[in-house]
Amino acid sequence: MSIIDIARDANVSISTVSRYFNRPELLSPEVAAKIEGVVAKRNYRPRIVRPGPKANSRIGIRSGVIALVSLTDYSPADMWRMPILPNLIGSVQSTLLRKQLSLFLGQLDQNGRLPECVTPRRCDGVIFFSKPHHPETLARFKKNLPELPGVWCFREHADDDGRFDHIFYDNTAVGAIAADYLAERGHRKAAFFSLNPAHTAYPAREKSFLRRAAELGMECKVFAPENQTGFERKSYTVLAQKFLREGKGITGAFFCADQEMLGIYTELLAAGYNAKKLDMIGCNADELILQFIDPRPASIDIKVAQIGQMAVDQLLRRINGDAVGAANEIFVKPELIRGE
C-alpha cells in the first residue's frame, strides 16, 4: 500500500494525498475526510522517515522520534499514576501522531544521565518535565546535556541559562481563582484541602488562595496531613474526620486536585455528612473524576492538554528552524470551569 493506492481509492491526485500527510490545513474538510476514510479502511501509516523532498514542516526531522523525559524521581510508571501527567503524555503523543512522529518516554537516572535514545543521532528533539531534586544530579545533567532542540514544560525547570523554551501554566493564579469563585457565591467561611503538602505546586496554591480570601474578607481554615508525601486513602479519612470536628460554619471548600476532592467527598458521605451542601471547587478539570460528584463541582482547568500540544508545536518550530533566537517563556492562563 502506498499513497498512489490511497489516491486511487479516494479519487484524488497523489499530490493531494501527500498534502494530506504534510500540510492537512491546506485541504478542505470534505477532501481531508475522504482521504482519512480510505487511510483508516486500509490501516495505512506513512513511514516516519520517508524518501523524496521534505515538506517545510519536516525539514529538521531525521529520526522521527521526539523524547519526553522526566527529570524527577518519577519513573514513567509513576507518571501514569499521577493526577495530570497522563493528560500531558496523552496530549504530546496524540499531537506527535497527527504529525506522523513517534514518542519516546524516559527518565533521568540517579547519576544525571539521560536515556541513550536522547542523542542527536537517535532523536530529533526533547521535551523536559520538572527538574532533578538533588544538586549533584542537576550538575551532572547540565554537564551532559546533548546539543538537541528542547522545550521545558510545566512550572519547575533547571534551565537557569535560558537555553530552552519554557511553557508553563500560571500556578499562582489557581488559588486566587478559587477564592474569587467561592466569594462570588457568597461564602464567608471556607476550607482549603491539600493532601500532599510536599507537591511542588500546592504551597503556591495555598498561599494565593489564603491571600486572596483574606482580601475578600473570607475566613479560611487549612486541612492538611501533618506528615504526607503522597496520596493515601487513610489521609482522606483523617481529613474528613477532622473537617467534621472542626469545620463548623464552613460552606465552601477548595481542593488542590480533583482526585482529593472526590476522596474527601466520598469519606464525608460514608460518615453520614450531607456533602452536597458543601460548595466545592477543585483543580485539573478531570471529567473522569468530576462525574462521580453530585452535584458536579467547579474546577480549575490548568490546560494540561494545551501545554502538551504547545510544547510539541514549539519544539517542532525549533527543529525546523521556524523559531530562532532567544528562548521564549510562554504562560498559559488557567480557566475556571463552573459547577452545576
mmCIF file of N, CA and C in Angstrom, residues 26 42 44 136 143 151 209 227 232 258 300 321:
data_model
loop_
_atom_site.group_PDB
_atom_site.id
_atom_site.type_symbol
_atom_site.label_atom_id
_atom_site.label_comp_id
_atom_site.label_asym_id
_atom_site.label_seq_id
_atom_site.Cartn_x
_atom_site.Cartn_y
_atom_site.Cartn_z
ATOM 1 N N LEU A 26 -4.215 22.726 4.455
ATOM 2 C CA LEU A 26 -4.445 23.298 3.129
ATOM 3 C C LEU A 26 -5.596 22.616 2.389
ATOM 4 N N ARG A 42 -7.847 1.181 5.034
ATOM 5 C CA ARG A 42 -6.669 0.412 4.608
ATOM 6 C C ARG A 42 -5.640 0.232 5.727
ATOM 7 N N TYR A 44 -3.533 2.334 6.793
ATOM 8 C CA TYR A 44 -2.260 2.801 6.227
ATOM 9 C C TYR A 44 -1.579 3.764 7.180
ATOM 10 N N GLU A 136 23.662 17.461 43.040
ATOM 11 C CA GLU A 136 24.688 16.710 42.310
ATOM 12 C C GLU A 136 24.136 16.144 41.002
ATOM 13 N N LYS A 143 25.888 19.201 32.752
ATOM 14 C CA LYS A 143 27.185 18.970 32.110
ATOM 15 C C LYS A 143 27.038 18.090 30.869
ATOM 16 N N VAL A 151 12.377 21.795 24.738
ATOM 17 C CA VAL A 151 11.365 22.637 25.361
ATOM 18 C C VAL A 151 11.145 22.114 26.772
ATOM 19 N N PHE A 209 -4.457 31.351 47.544
ATOM 20 C CA PHE A 209 -5.852 31.211 47.976
ATOM 21 C C PHE A 209 -6.089 31.956 49.282
ATOM 22 N N ASN A 227 2.145 14.699 58.225
ATOM 23 C CA ASN A 227 3.265 14.048 57.550
ATOM 24 C C ASN A 227 2.725 13.284 56.346
ATOM 25 N N GLU A 232 -2.776 8.954 49.921
ATOM 26 C CA GLU A 232 -3.084 7.708 50.595
ATOM 27 C C GLU A 232 -4.525 7.755 51.082
ATOM 28 N N ASP A 258 -8.626 17.477 41.838
ATOM 29 C CA ASP A 258 -9.960 16.884 41.767
ATOM 30 C C ASP A 258 -10.008 15.533 42.459
ATOM 31 N N ILE A 300 -10.753 24.019 38.235
ATOM 32 C CA ILE A 300 -9.893 24.954 37.511
ATOM 33 C C ILE A 300 -9.071 24.164 36.507
ATOM 34 N N GLY A 321 13.692 25.136 12.277
ATOM 35 C CA GLY A 321 14.291 26.444 12.044
ATOM 36 C C GLY A 321 13.290 27.572 11.890
#
